[in-house]
Each structure stands twice: as C-alpha cells, then as structure tokens.
XYZ file of C-alpha atoms in Angstrom:
656
model
C 71.823 -8.768 -91.510
C 69.543 -11.057 -89.507
C 67.834 -9.215 -86.674
C 65.448 -10.554 -84.074
C 62.574 -8.729 -85.754
C 63.324 -10.253 -89.158
C 63.751 -13.706 -87.633
C 60.307 -13.445 -86.067
C 58.908 -12.300 -89.415
C 60.398 -15.313 -91.199
C 58.913 -17.686 -88.614
C 55.529 -15.950 -88.967
C 55.601 -16.177 -92.763
C 56.577 -19.842 -92.628
C 53.725 -20.499 -90.176
C 51.337 -18.719 -92.568
C 52.538 -20.931 -95.439
C 52.176 -24.158 -93.427
C 48.651 -23.264 -92.262
C 47.562 -22.208 -95.765
C 48.926 -25.427 -97.250
C 47.199 -27.462 -94.512
C 43.867 -25.764 -95.206
C 44.323 -26.386 -98.931
C 44.982 -30.113 -98.441
C 42.270 -30.670 -95.820
C 39.630 -28.509 -97.503
C 40.401 -29.797 -101.031
C 39.198 -26.481 -102.437
C 40.828 -24.274 -105.025
C 39.771 -21.101 -103.160
C 42.591 -21.775 -100.647
C 45.250 -21.888 -103.416
C 45.742 -18.069 -103.709
C 46.490 -17.896 -99.983
C 49.196 -20.552 -100.319
C 50.760 -18.365 -103.030
C 50.348 -15.223 -100.893
C 52.100 -16.945 -97.970
C 54.927 -17.969 -100.300
C 55.343 -14.334 -101.438
C 55.612 -13.204 -97.806
C 58.239 -15.865 -97.086
C 60.295 -14.876 -100.143
C 60.020 -11.221 -99.049
C 61.468 -11.994 -95.625
C 64.219 -14.225 -97.016
C 65.204 -11.406 -99.384
C 65.355 -8.990 -96.431
C 68.135 -11.020 -94.774
C 70.124 -11.702 -97.961
C 70.013 -8.306 -99.701
C 71.491 -5.015 -98.425
C 69.244 -2.703 -96.391
C 69.011 -0.340 -99.377
C 66.872 -2.890 -101.203
C 64.501 -3.404 -98.233
C 61.786 -0.892 -99.297
C 61.712 -2.310 -102.829
C 61.319 -5.945 -101.742
C 58.538 -4.844 -99.377
C 56.773 -2.991 -102.183
C 57.160 -5.938 -104.575
C 55.654 -8.282 -101.982
C 52.846 -5.800 -101.422
C 52.057 -5.795 -105.139
C 52.167 -9.587 -105.454
C 49.990 -10.340 -102.433
C 47.263 -7.836 -103.242
C 47.142 -8.788 -106.920
C 46.678 -12.437 -105.866
C 44.007 -11.345 -103.392
C 42.180 -9.329 -106.049
C 42.352 -12.313 -108.378
C 40.646 -14.390 -105.671
C 37.850 -11.829 -105.175
C 37.206 -11.919 -108.937
C 35.637 -15.354 -108.512
C 32.764 -13.753 -106.601
C 32.173 -10.744 -108.880
C 30.711 -10.242 -112.348
C 33.879 -8.435 -113.482
C 37.321 -7.772 -112.013
C 38.048 -4.158 -112.990
C 39.749 -3.485 -109.654
C 42.353 -6.152 -110.501
C 43.086 -4.523 -113.859
C 43.291 -1.058 -112.255
C 45.666 -2.413 -109.592
C 47.912 -3.898 -112.283
C 47.956 -0.567 -114.113
C 48.672 1.326 -110.861
C 51.545 -1.033 -110.051
C 52.985 -0.563 -113.512
C 52.817 3.257 -113.291
C 54.436 3.348 -109.853
C 57.186 0.966 -110.969
C 57.899 3.036 -114.087
C 58.018 6.368 -112.227
C 60.267 4.970 -109.472
C 62.674 3.532 -112.065
C 62.770 6.813 -113.985
C 63.323 8.779 -110.765
C 66.465 6.703 -110.181
C 67.674 7.689 -113.648
C 66.698 11.384 -113.421
C 66.487 12.146 -109.674
C 66.391 15.927 -110.192
C 63.294 15.857 -112.383
C 61.336 12.891 -110.978
C 62.759 12.311 -107.511
C 59.927 13.945 -105.576
C 57.239 12.322 -107.751
C 58.847 8.917 -107.367
C 59.067 9.266 -103.589
C 55.447 10.433 -103.408
C 54.137 7.530 -105.504
C 56.314 5.077 -103.577
C 54.810 6.399 -100.326
C 51.310 6.245 -101.830
C 51.725 2.720 -103.236
C 50.779 0.614 -100.110
C 47.624 2.634 -99.256
C 46.682 2.554 -102.933
C 46.943 -1.241 -103.183
C 44.978 -1.572 -99.933
C 42.308 0.673 -101.448
C 42.032 -1.644 -104.458
C 41.723 -4.605 -102.062
C 38.991 -2.719 -100.188
C 37.181 -2.113 -103.474
C 37.511 -5.770 -104.485
C 36.017 -7.140 -101.261
C 33.272 -4.477 -101.316
C 32.072 -5.435 -104.793
C 31.572 -9.147 -104.038
C 28.160 -10.080 -105.458
C 26.043 -12.686 -103.657
C 24.278 -13.570 -106.922
C 27.406 -14.286 -108.970
C 28.500 -17.346 -106.975
C 26.751 -19.629 -104.446
C 29.565 -18.726 -102.029
C 29.089 -14.967 -102.537
C 26.417 -14.765 -99.837
C 28.780 -16.358 -97.281
C 31.725 -14.159 -98.287
C 29.567 -11.056 -97.781
C 29.561 -11.793 -94.034
C 33.332 -11.185 -94.027
C 33.078 -7.733 -95.651
C 32.659 -5.420 -92.612
C 35.466 -7.053 -90.638
C 37.885 -7.101 -93.543
C 37.004 -3.551 -94.592
C 37.736 -2.228 -91.095
C 41.059 -4.073 -91.001
C 42.079 -2.715 -94.425
C 41.251 0.871 -93.367
C 43.453 0.526 -90.268
C 46.261 -0.988 -92.324
C 46.103 1.835 -94.895
C 46.312 4.484 -92.153
C 49.324 2.748 -90.609
C 51.146 2.659 -93.951
C 50.481 6.360 -94.480
C 52.379 7.274 -91.292
C 54.955 4.448 -91.104
C 57.176 3.932 -94.194
C 59.014 0.731 -95.117
C 61.868 0.593 -92.576
C 63.951 -2.277 -91.198
C 63.909 -3.081 -87.503
C 60.985 -3.111 -85.069
C 58.662 -1.273 -87.496
C 59.349 -3.988 -90.092
C 58.207 -6.635 -87.599
C 54.971 -4.772 -86.810
C 54.195 -3.997 -90.453
C 55.032 -7.578 -91.461
C 52.420 -8.936 -89.088
C 49.853 -6.296 -90.044
C 50.369 -6.936 -93.769
C 49.555 -10.634 -93.276
C 46.487 -9.944 -91.121
C 43.843 -9.424 -93.887
C 44.851 -12.621 -95.636
C 44.998 -14.679 -92.436
C 41.549 -13.427 -91.415
C 40.115 -14.286 -94.846
C 41.743 -17.723 -94.890
C 40.511 -18.660 -91.404
C 37.042 -17.386 -92.332
C 36.992 -19.666 -95.395
C 38.128 -22.629 -93.330
C 35.410 -21.894 -90.784
C 32.863 -21.959 -93.641
C 34.278 -25.325 -94.696
C 33.903 -26.693 -91.131
C 30.341 -25.348 -90.901
C 29.480 -27.022 -94.208
C 30.932 -30.320 -92.978
C 28.831 -30.121 -89.828
C 25.775 -29.340 -91.932
C 26.463 -32.359 -94.107
C 26.834 -34.504 -90.985
C 23.498 -33.306 -89.633
C 21.850 -33.924 -93.003
C 23.292 -37.430 -93.208
C 22.076 -38.272 -89.722
C 18.661 -36.833 -90.534
C 18.413 -38.826 -93.754
C 19.813 -42.090 -92.366
C 16.750 -42.882 -90.280
C 14.342 -42.316 -93.171
C 16.554 -44.298 -95.564
C 16.775 -47.329 -93.284
C 13.087 -47.080 -92.389
C 12.316 -47.183 -96.085
C 14.699 -50.114 -96.532
C 12.889 -52.011 -93.766
C 9.509 -51.288 -95.351
C 10.624 -52.421 -98.788
C 12.290 -55.514 -97.314
C 8.975 -56.505 -95.752
C 7.102 -55.574 -98.930
C 9.183 -57.948 -101.051
C 7.195 -60.855 -99.644
C 3.838 -59.056 -99.873
C 1.495 -58.000 -102.666
C 3.092 -54.732 -103.747
C 3.868 -52.968 -107.046
C 6.703 -50.834 -108.412
C 4.320 -47.867 -108.442
C 3.667 -48.335 -104.705
C 7.418 -48.453 -104.044
C 7.986 -45.254 -106.028
C 5.075 -43.504 -104.295
C 6.679 -44.245 -100.927
C 10.095 -43.233 -102.311
C 9.033 -39.805 -103.613
C 7.186 -39.003 -100.368
C 10.304 -39.931 -98.369
C 12.613 -37.936 -100.641
C 10.469 -34.772 -100.532
C 10.558 -34.866 -96.721
C 14.291 -35.648 -96.530
C 15.279 -32.812 -98.910
C 12.859 -30.214 -97.479
C 11.166 -30.101 -100.873
C 7.745 -28.715 -101.719
C 6.717 -31.327 -104.273
C 7.884 -34.281 -106.316
C 7.040 -36.691 -109.094
C 7.985 -40.297 -109.905
C 8.223 -41.711 -113.435
C 8.412 -45.454 -114.089
C 9.751 -47.150 -117.233
C 7.476 -49.939 -118.492
C 7.292 -52.015 -121.636
C 4.548 -49.800 -123.043
C 6.556 -46.634 -122.314
C 7.388 -44.275 -119.464
C 4.592 -42.758 -117.374
C 4.087 -40.676 -114.249
C 3.051 -43.034 -111.438
C 3.172 -40.774 -108.343
C 2.850 -37.032 -107.603
C 3.588 -35.291 -104.305
C 2.307 -31.752 -103.680
C 1.924 -29.025 -106.305
C 4.510 -30.092 -108.874
C 5.128 -27.937 -111.999
C 6.373 -30.121 -114.900
C 8.999 -28.952 -117.424
C 6.343 -27.901 -119.947
C 3.339 -25.592 -120.090
C 0.100 -26.730 -118.435
C -3.437 -25.358 -118.924
C -4.574 -22.713 -116.429
C -7.631 -24.746 -115.473
C -5.369 -27.597 -114.370
C -3.406 -25.300 -112.039
C -6.414 -23.874 -110.228
C -8.567 -26.950 -109.507
C -7.616 -29.142 -106.507
C -6.238 -32.515 -107.606
C -6.504 -31.602 -111.285
C -2.740 -31.225 -111.761
C -2.056 -34.630 -110.189
C -4.636 -36.331 -112.426
C -3.261 -34.450 -115.438
C 0.310 -35.611 -114.793
C -0.638 -39.207 -113.970
C -2.542 -39.463 -117.260
C 0.445 -38.508 -119.414
C 3.123 -40.597 -121.117
C 6.690 -39.286 -121.009
C 7.897 -38.801 -124.594
C 10.551 -36.701 -126.317
C 8.188 -33.728 -125.913
C 9.360 -33.606 -122.285
C 13.076 -32.986 -123.057
C 14.548 -32.847 -119.526
C 12.846 -36.055 -118.390
C 13.384 -37.796 -121.727
C 17.114 -36.965 -121.664
C 17.486 -38.218 -118.076
C 15.685 -41.481 -118.922
C 17.845 -41.931 -122.015
C 21.277 -41.069 -120.556
C 20.867 -41.827 -116.841
C 22.519 -38.497 -115.921
C 21.044 -36.522 -112.965
C 20.630 -32.739 -113.065
C 20.687 -29.960 -110.490
C 18.771 -26.857 -111.626
C 19.614 -24.563 -108.722
C 17.770 -21.562 -110.161
C 14.680 -22.458 -112.225
C 14.381 -18.931 -113.603
C 17.535 -19.503 -115.622
C 16.397 -22.769 -117.243
C 14.709 -22.780 -120.644
C 12.027 -25.306 -119.726
C 11.272 -24.245 -116.147
C 11.561 -20.439 -116.437
C 7.846 -20.065 -117.266
C 6.919 -21.591 -113.897
C 9.416 -19.452 -111.914
C 7.336 -16.316 -112.567
C 3.969 -18.072 -112.370
C 2.035 -16.873 -109.294
C 0.595 -20.340 -108.724
C 3.809 -22.349 -108.950
C 6.543 -19.841 -107.944
C 9.089 -22.506 -108.886
C 12.564 -21.923 -107.444
C 14.814 -24.983 -107.721
C 14.657 -28.493 -109.272
C 16.386 -31.886 -108.894
C 16.049 -34.487 -111.674
C 17.266 -37.956 -110.604
C 17.105 -40.979 -112.939
C 16.952 -44.416 -111.302
C 20.036 -45.906 -112.955
C 21.351 -49.351 -112.029
C 23.419 -51.993 -113.861
C 23.419 -50.106 -117.156
C 19.683 -49.400 -117.420
C 17.238 -46.728 -116.244
C 14.221 -48.010 -114.301
C 12.517 -44.655 -113.795
C 12.980 -41.097 -112.571
C 12.410 -39.016 -109.438
C 12.175 -35.215 -109.473
C 11.885 -32.890 -106.444
C 11.206 -29.127 -106.454
C 11.311 -26.171 -104.078
C 8.937 -23.249 -104.440
C 8.375 -19.700 -103.185
C 10.569 -18.527 -100.325
C 12.565 -21.747 -100.012
C 16.319 -21.725 -100.549
C 17.873 -23.081 -103.731
C 18.971 -26.699 -103.766
C 22.702 -26.892 -103.021
C 25.263 -29.402 -104.242
C 25.028 -31.017 -100.796
C 21.257 -31.441 -101.256
C 21.947 -32.837 -104.720
C 24.421 -35.408 -103.377
C 22.011 -36.553 -100.641
C 19.146 -36.873 -103.095
C 21.350 -38.852 -105.495
C 22.207 -41.245 -102.667
C 18.513 -41.814 -102.010
C 17.788 -42.202 -105.728
C 20.566 -44.790 -106.021
C 19.026 -46.654 -103.110
C 15.575 -46.566 -104.738
C 17.095 -47.821 -108.003
C 18.799 -50.744 -106.267
C 15.576 -51.491 -104.380
C 13.541 -51.564 -107.598
C 16.181 -53.712 -109.272
C 16.088 -56.171 -106.378
C 12.284 -56.116 -106.452
C 12.230 -56.952 -110.153
C 14.797 -59.665 -109.519
C 12.580 -61.108 -106.803
C 9.517 -60.949 -109.072
C 11.393 -62.748 -111.839
C 12.341 -65.428 -109.338
C 8.813 -65.743 -107.919
C 7.149 -66.032 -111.333
C 8.427 -69.589 -111.862
C 5.778 -72.340 -111.786
C 7.850 -74.928 -109.960
C 10.263 -74.737 -107.045
C 13.232 -75.973 -109.071
C 12.664 -73.308 -111.681
C 12.346 -70.723 -108.922
C 15.696 -71.786 -107.528
C 17.327 -71.683 -110.967
C 16.059 -68.161 -111.630
C 17.136 -66.977 -108.189
C 20.536 -68.603 -108.656
C 21.025 -66.708 -111.924
C 20.054 -63.422 -110.256
C 22.366 -64.126 -107.339
C 25.206 -64.914 -109.735
C 24.648 -61.528 -111.402
C 24.931 -59.811 -108.040
C 28.305 -61.422 -107.301
C 31.444 -59.596 -108.372
C 33.464 -60.736 -111.367
C 35.732 -63.737 -110.752
C 38.934 -61.727 -111.360
C 39.381 -57.980 -110.864
C 42.507 -55.803 -110.819
C 42.550 -52.386 -109.079
C 45.719 -50.377 -108.498
C 48.005 -53.466 -108.768
C 45.856 -55.352 -106.230
C 44.333 -58.499 -107.738
C 41.033 -59.911 -106.470
C 39.897 -63.451 -107.287
C 36.704 -64.905 -105.866
C 34.761 -68.163 -105.881
C 31.212 -68.923 -104.716
C 29.908 -72.508 -104.827
C 26.356 -72.776 -103.396
C 25.030 -76.187 -102.338
C 21.525 -75.763 -103.773
C 22.191 -73.252 -106.543
C 20.890 -70.530 -104.223
C 22.507 -69.729 -100.917
C 23.328 -67.151 -98.285
C 27.038 -66.757 -99.056
C 28.053 -63.565 -100.807
C 31.225 -61.753 -101.762
C 31.650 -58.450 -103.548
C 34.446 -56.245 -104.892
C 33.326 -52.594 -104.972
C 35.495 -49.920 -106.680
C 35.916 -46.673 -104.712
C 37.824 -43.460 -105.457
C 41.608 -43.219 -106.068
C 41.945 -46.966 -106.850
C 40.708 -47.851 -103.381
C 38.557 -50.984 -103.337
C 36.135 -52.402 -100.782
C 35.543 -56.136 -100.452
C 32.615 -57.649 -98.579
C 32.117 -61.307 -97.645
C 28.940 -62.503 -95.958
C 27.492 -65.764 -94.642
C 23.755 -65.687 -93.807
C 22.414 -68.326 -91.454
C 20.195 -70.824 -93.267
C 19.949 -71.594 -96.958
C 17.635 -71.153 -99.908
C 15.381 -68.220 -100.769
C 15.151 -66.655 -97.235
C 18.940 -66.546 -96.900
C 19.269 -65.164 -100.442
C 16.844 -62.316 -99.676
C 18.835 -61.362 -96.570
C 21.987 -61.515 -98.700
C 20.405 -59.065 -101.176
C 19.598 -56.681 -98.303
C 23.211 -56.876 -97.067
C 24.490 -56.142 -100.566
C 22.105 -53.201 -101.014
C 23.011 -51.546 -97.709
C 26.757 -52.134 -98.262
C 26.664 -50.389 -101.658
C 24.648 -47.458 -100.286
C 26.820 -47.082 -97.169
C 30.065 -47.116 -99.203
C 28.789 -44.137 -101.188
C 28.699 -42.106 -97.957
C 31.610 -43.460 -95.904
C 34.777 -45.461 -96.378
C 35.113 -46.526 -92.736
C 34.669 -50.307 -92.623
C 33.271 -50.184 -89.077
C 30.597 -47.630 -90.018
C 29.620 -49.751 -93.043
C 29.003 -52.734 -90.744
C 27.001 -50.515 -88.360
C 24.767 -49.412 -91.262
C 24.233 -53.035 -92.328
C 23.382 -54.021 -88.759
C 20.912 -51.116 -88.395
C 19.162 -52.034 -91.631
C 18.800 -55.736 -90.779
C 17.942 -55.628 -87.083
C 14.184 -55.734 -86.723
C 13.652 -56.157 -90.466
C 14.447 -59.884 -90.570
C 13.780 -62.743 -88.175
C 16.383 -63.124 -85.376
C 17.464 -66.507 -86.777
C 18.357 -64.827 -90.102
C 21.468 -63.092 -88.754
C 24.633 -62.915 -90.866
C 28.381 -62.812 -90.309
C 30.098 -60.160 -92.431
C 33.644 -58.920 -93.024
C 34.441 -55.611 -94.755
C 37.958 -54.697 -95.920
C 38.904 -51.506 -97.778
C 42.190 -51.749 -99.701
C 44.269 -48.594 -100.244
C 47.065 -49.399 -102.750
C 48.463 -45.865 -102.548
C 49.379 -46.321 -98.877
C 49.650 -50.162 -98.886
C 47.054 -50.437 -96.126
C 43.784 -52.247 -95.414
C 40.935 -50.941 -93.226
C 39.249 -54.033 -91.754
C 36.137 -54.616 -89.656
C 34.460 -57.880 -88.734
C 30.977 -58.898 -87.596
C 31.410 -62.392 -86.181
C 33.003 -63.757 -89.367
C 36.174 -65.840 -89.693
C 39.318 -63.722 -89.192
C 41.179 -62.346 -92.176
C 44.275 -64.407 -93.077
C 47.401 -62.561 -94.261
C 50.262 -64.350 -96.031
C 53.602 -62.872 -97.055
C 56.159 -64.547 -99.320
C 58.561 -65.970 -96.725
C 61.534 -67.554 -98.381
C 59.595 -70.603 -99.559
C 58.620 -71.635 -96.016
C 54.975 -72.789 -96.448
C 52.754 -71.294 -93.778
C 55.643 -69.465 -92.167
C 54.238 -66.015 -92.825
C 50.522 -66.564 -92.063
C 48.755 -64.199 -89.628
C 45.117 -64.196 -88.530
C 43.664 -60.692 -88.126
C 40.390 -60.291 -86.241
C 38.241 -57.361 -85.076
C 35.503 -57.272 -82.456
C 31.851 -57.291 -83.450
C 28.665 -59.373 -83.170
C 26.970 -60.811 -86.275
C 24.621 -58.312 -87.919
C 20.857 -58.531 -87.353
C 20.990 -59.458 -83.638
C 21.609 -56.322 -81.545
C 20.513 -52.891 -82.891
C 23.356 -51.064 -81.103
C 26.226 -53.266 -82.243
C 29.673 -51.633 -82.160
C 32.257 -52.535 -84.828
C 35.955 -51.732 -84.550
C 37.918 -50.752 -87.659
C 41.550 -51.925 -87.757
C 44.304 -50.510 -89.970
C 46.569 -53.238 -91.391
C 49.773 -52.969 -93.406
C 49.410 -54.552 -96.864
C 52.706 -54.119 -98.758
C 53.546 -55.684 -102.150
C 53.940 -59.450 -101.903
C 51.125 -59.783 -99.353
C 48.061 -61.971 -99.937
C 44.794 -61.792 -97.971
C 42.218 -64.581 -97.723
C 38.574 -64.277 -96.704
C 36.382 -67.387 -96.531
C 33.094 -68.735 -95.152
C 32.113 -71.689 -92.921
C 31.812 -74.015 -95.891
C 35.607 -74.136 -96.216
C 36.626 -75.022 -92.637
C 33.554 -77.221 -92.029
C 33.939 -79.255 -95.227
C 33.799 -83.012 -94.382
C 35.594 -85.943 -95.989
C 34.239 -89.484 -96.206
C 35.638 -90.229 -92.702
C 33.651 -87.384 -91.158
C 36.727 -85.198 -90.507
C 36.545 -81.413 -90.896
C 38.968 -79.563 -93.161
C 39.630 -77.069 -90.334
C 41.525 -73.834 -89.928
C 44.939 -75.527 -89.694
C 44.554 -77.030 -93.160
C 43.457 -73.634 -94.515
C 46.602 -72.077 -93.043
C 48.872 -74.783 -94.432
C 47.281 -74.661 -97.905
C 47.580 -70.858 -98.001
C 51.235 -71.079 -96.985
C 51.984 -73.545 -99.796
C 50.069 -71.530 -102.380
C 51.844 -68.268 -101.456
C 55.345 -69.684 -100.992
C 56.070 -67.995 -104.322
C 54.853 -64.580 -105.474
C 51.774 -65.634 -107.478
C 48.632 -64.165 -108.999
C 45.518 -64.299 -106.784
C 43.731 -66.640 -109.267
C 46.520 -69.233 -109.020
C 46.431 -69.032 -105.205
C 42.641 -69.448 -105.178
C 42.718 -72.399 -107.603
C 45.311 -74.206 -105.456
C 43.279 -73.604 -102.283
C 40.088 -74.929 -103.879
C 41.943 -77.919 -105.326
C 43.238 -78.773 -101.835
C 39.696 -78.561 -100.396
C 38.294 -80.764 -103.217
C 41.053 -83.337 -102.702
C 40.250 -83.475 -98.988
C 36.482 -83.868 -99.559
C 36.916 -86.561 -102.179
C 33.567 -88.160 -102.967
C 31.793 -86.995 -99.804
C 28.686 -84.811 -100.270
C 29.174 -81.057 -99.773
C 27.153 -79.850 -96.769
C 27.508 -76.034 -96.946
C 28.109 -73.200 -99.418
C 31.802 -72.572 -100.113
C 33.022 -69.016 -100.734
C 36.594 -67.719 -100.854
C 38.120 -64.386 -101.849
C 41.870 -63.953 -102.409
C 43.380 -60.432 -102.578
C 47.036 -60.081 -103.627
C 49.201 -56.959 -103.686
C 51.440 -57.635 -106.649
C 54.468 -55.492 -107.428
C 54.146 -56.354 -111.126
C 51.570 -57.914 -113.436
C 51.486 -61.703 -113.269
C 50.077 -63.949 -115.996
C 47.429 -66.471 -115.037
C 49.373 -69.502 -116.229
C 49.894 -71.955 -113.401
C 53.376 -72.218 -112.016
C 54.476 -68.701 -113.000
C-alpha cells in the first residue's frame, strides 16, 4: 500500500539518483559511480515497499542495507592498501542471511538467533562502514589526504545512525520515512563532499591558468621580438626553463637541446639533481653542479632523458623516492629530491629538446594538474623553437627570392592539409599567395570527440612581416585550443599575444569556428573578418539557402582589452560553411570590377544546389573566381575554406 511516508521516500530516493547521476556526468570521475548505484538500490528498495506485502518490508530494507554498504565499502577500498572490511562485511551478510533463512525453516531452534542477528545486522554493517572510512590511507592514493578530511564528520554520522537502528527496527509508516532519510545521509554527505573537492580543484586549475597565462604570453612576446634579433636556441631554452620553474613553483630545472652533434644540457636553473649519480665534490661547491651538467652529452647512459628524447613521451614522477633512477637523490641531504617532471619538446613528429623541473625538500608533490600545465608550456616552447628554426632556415638564403621561396615552403607546411574528414564533416581549403609568401592563413585543428576547430586569418600587409605575424597567430591558436574550446576565448588569447608585440599596422582579422558533429553545432567567433556563409541544400534553388553569420569583435592586435562574442550555430547534415579572405571579394577583372560578396553568394548557391563534397564545392567556387578575373593580374592573396556536414561519404568525382 502506498502511504504518504513511502511516497516521500520514493521522491527522496529518485532525487538522490538524479543528483548522483548529475555529479557523475559533470565531474567525469569514476569515484561518483558507486553512489549512482547506491541511489539505484535505494530507489528499488522503496519501489519494492509499495509493491510487496508488508511482511516482506523488513527483508527488502535489510537487502538494501547490505547492497548500499557493500558498494560503499568497495568505494573506500580505492583509498586503502587492502579491503578486509569489505570481505568481512560480505561474510557477515552471508552468515546473517543463512541464519535468518534457517530460522524460517526451524523457528523453534533458530528463531531467537535469527531475530537477534536480524536486529544486529544494520548496526553491524554500519560498523563495517565506520571501519572502512577510518582506515583510509593518505599515502595509498593522491586523493586519500582529501578524503581524510571527511572522516570525523562521517564517523559521527555513522555512530548516530547505528544507535538509531539499535532502538528502532525496520517498520513501515513514519519510522520508515525517518530511517529512509537517515540511511541515505552518509552517502549524500560523502557524495556532496566529493563534488565540493571537484569544484575546489576546478577553481585551483582556473587560478593556475590565470597565473600562467601572463607568463606564457610575456614569453611569447619576448620570443616574437627575439625572432628578428641575434638570439640562439640555447638563449630561448634558458628563458623557457626559468619561466617554467617559476610558473610551476619548482625548485630547479634543466634544458636539453638536440643538435647535429648530439644532445647536450644548455641551461640549468637552481640546484638540479640529474637522474644519475654525481660526485660529492660537485654537490658541495657553488656553481660546480651547473658546470658539470652543462659539460655533459646526453647519451643512453641517462635512460630517462634518452627515452624521452627518443619517444617524445612526457613523464610525471610524483614521488622521486619510488623511482629507480631518482631514489638516490630523494634521501640525499643535499638534494632532498621530492618530485620530477620530464617534458620533451615534441613538434611535427620530431623532438627538439627536453625540459625537466623538480621540487625538493618540504614542497608538495607535482600533481596531474601541474603536469598538464607544464606540458602546455612545453608544447608552446616546442612550437616556438620550431618557428625559430623555420625563421632561421628562411633567413639563411643569400638572395631575397630564395628567402621568399624558403619562407613559402615553411608557410605551406604550416597550412592544414587540403582535404580533411572529421566525424562526417569534410574540410577543404585553398591558399593562393600573390608573392609565394603572404599573410593569409587557414588551419584545421583536431580536438577531442571528433570536434574540430578551424581558423582563418588575414594579416594586413604582405611578405615576410605578414608571414611572421601569421606564425604568431597560428602558435597562439594551437596553444589556446589546448586549454579552452570557446572560440571567443581563443580570439582573446590571440589578441592578448599580438597587442604590443607587433606594430599597430600589423593587425589581423581572424575567424574561429569549432565544429561539433555529435550535436550538429558550430561555435563561432569573429575578429573583424568576413562573416561566415552558411548554405543548405534548398531544392535546387541556387543561393536560396545562403545566410551570413557574423559576431562582434575588433581585429586582433589593436586593442589589448578586445571582447569577442561566441555564437552557437546549428549545423545539421546537408549544411555547408564557407570562410574566405579579402582576396576573394576584392578580386578585379580586366574592367576594374570587383568580384564582390553578391557573386560569392551566388556561386556558393550554385555549388551547393546539390549535396556535394566540400572539395567539389571549393573547386567550383575557385573556378568561378578565375573565370571572373580572366587575364587580369591578381592583387591579393586568395584563401577559402569549405566545411560540409555530409550525411554519407561522397566521392571526389565532379558531378556526383
């Protein structure tokens, strides 16, 4: 029979399940999963109470009690060296179940024992839960220290709950409502505590990102200015390791550079213990360790560094005392090594060097959050070095034409592939510079879960200066998209990095669009660039389904506090997006007429009148522009990027 008390219990259990599921989805952590299962057990318990006769009520309550506390003990096992309390609870549940069943068969012999064990069962399971939370070990898991803060509150709640169950048996009615709420209390408290830890960690990550952003962009500005000055890779890495040690609250660091003659240490920050034994005299004399490290060549005798340089895989050694190569320095009174980060500078399939940061003495261990931030900085340093080497290769030419050819080749390497497919969205791009080296740029950057970011940029001016600004835009865009997938924030990061680092007349217009094929949506932000054009197949009516989508924002590199709005746009199958630069609409024919936006719209409508592959659409658009220009000289770089959401795979043959 459904009573008011049981109805309230069902609503409470359902609320518990919804909240637990919400925390699991938002937090994306497996430690919330047991609480989803616990909430489901409570809901099944309450549904059974309204469908089964009242005689079964105590047994369904006891079964739910066993299930929830066994799941809870399984969760605590992740923070302990062993889980004996879980095994004891399973055995206790089995004994009580067996005795109660036998007492039903032979009530005269076992009735009193069965009733006693049945009465003792809830306090007993609570006692096992108390034991499980008490034995959480801070050293078994990085989260153990945080969970320990919950112990006194949860222990007090479990003691109160055990005392209540010793005086109030399983009974329907008002007592069932009170006990139902009390039984859920320990799990709700634990779940909300875990979610609070998750929120605190997110805030900590936000503070760390804000703290690191200024140093990252300051370093970017310094390297951007250094590209035109007399600098060396060693000088760049020296600045990089100093910046990284400060940003990660480290106590020392080292930079290794890969050269033709081999790999060598080129910069040392602080007292840095390497992953091998060093002479005592080197440790005690000031400056001796730095000179010792800078004189060495990195070979296979340095296994951790050699492996990182060979594979390009970073490593987090949270506790140096547990690592074979660093353990000797963890107990050394001079070094007192605690935690190590090893970060290879990996870019475009090759390793350019290595950065390593350490913490010593009373510092805290490096966390996975520290590791992620340091990897972001290392990726930035790798891209910076790669761009520096690209610039050096360009500048080494003897004649201007050769310089332009080299730079054009480098710029072509930085552009995305002509045709890319991601999650049934097809991307086809074209870049046609006037001088072989220009300021136009487009990119297609893979993100997680088949999401893809596209960037199109038009830098004012032409030649080498515009190309260098384009490289800076590309570098910042790649770094920013590792930390955020908000198109407006990406443009803000680009604007912050350029403003003050380049001349005011070297501003750029940029559009960023992030395609999400799972939800058929596009996140779009614009910095003074031409609006995004959207075309949908519209019954063969050319141009009938063309929309221009714009978003507010000044070109980057002008105002340091520019604000960029991010718009969410529907992008269902059959939709085609077009991004283009000034060179398309400002193309002139022999009569001096401009191609113009209206011709772009009409050409896009004709090309998308049928459901076609993005490459076919792009080829038809470019053919229409070439036909219009005829024999007239091209005045500006031409760049176009077509993005099509196709419901099925389309071959590239024209006309299909």
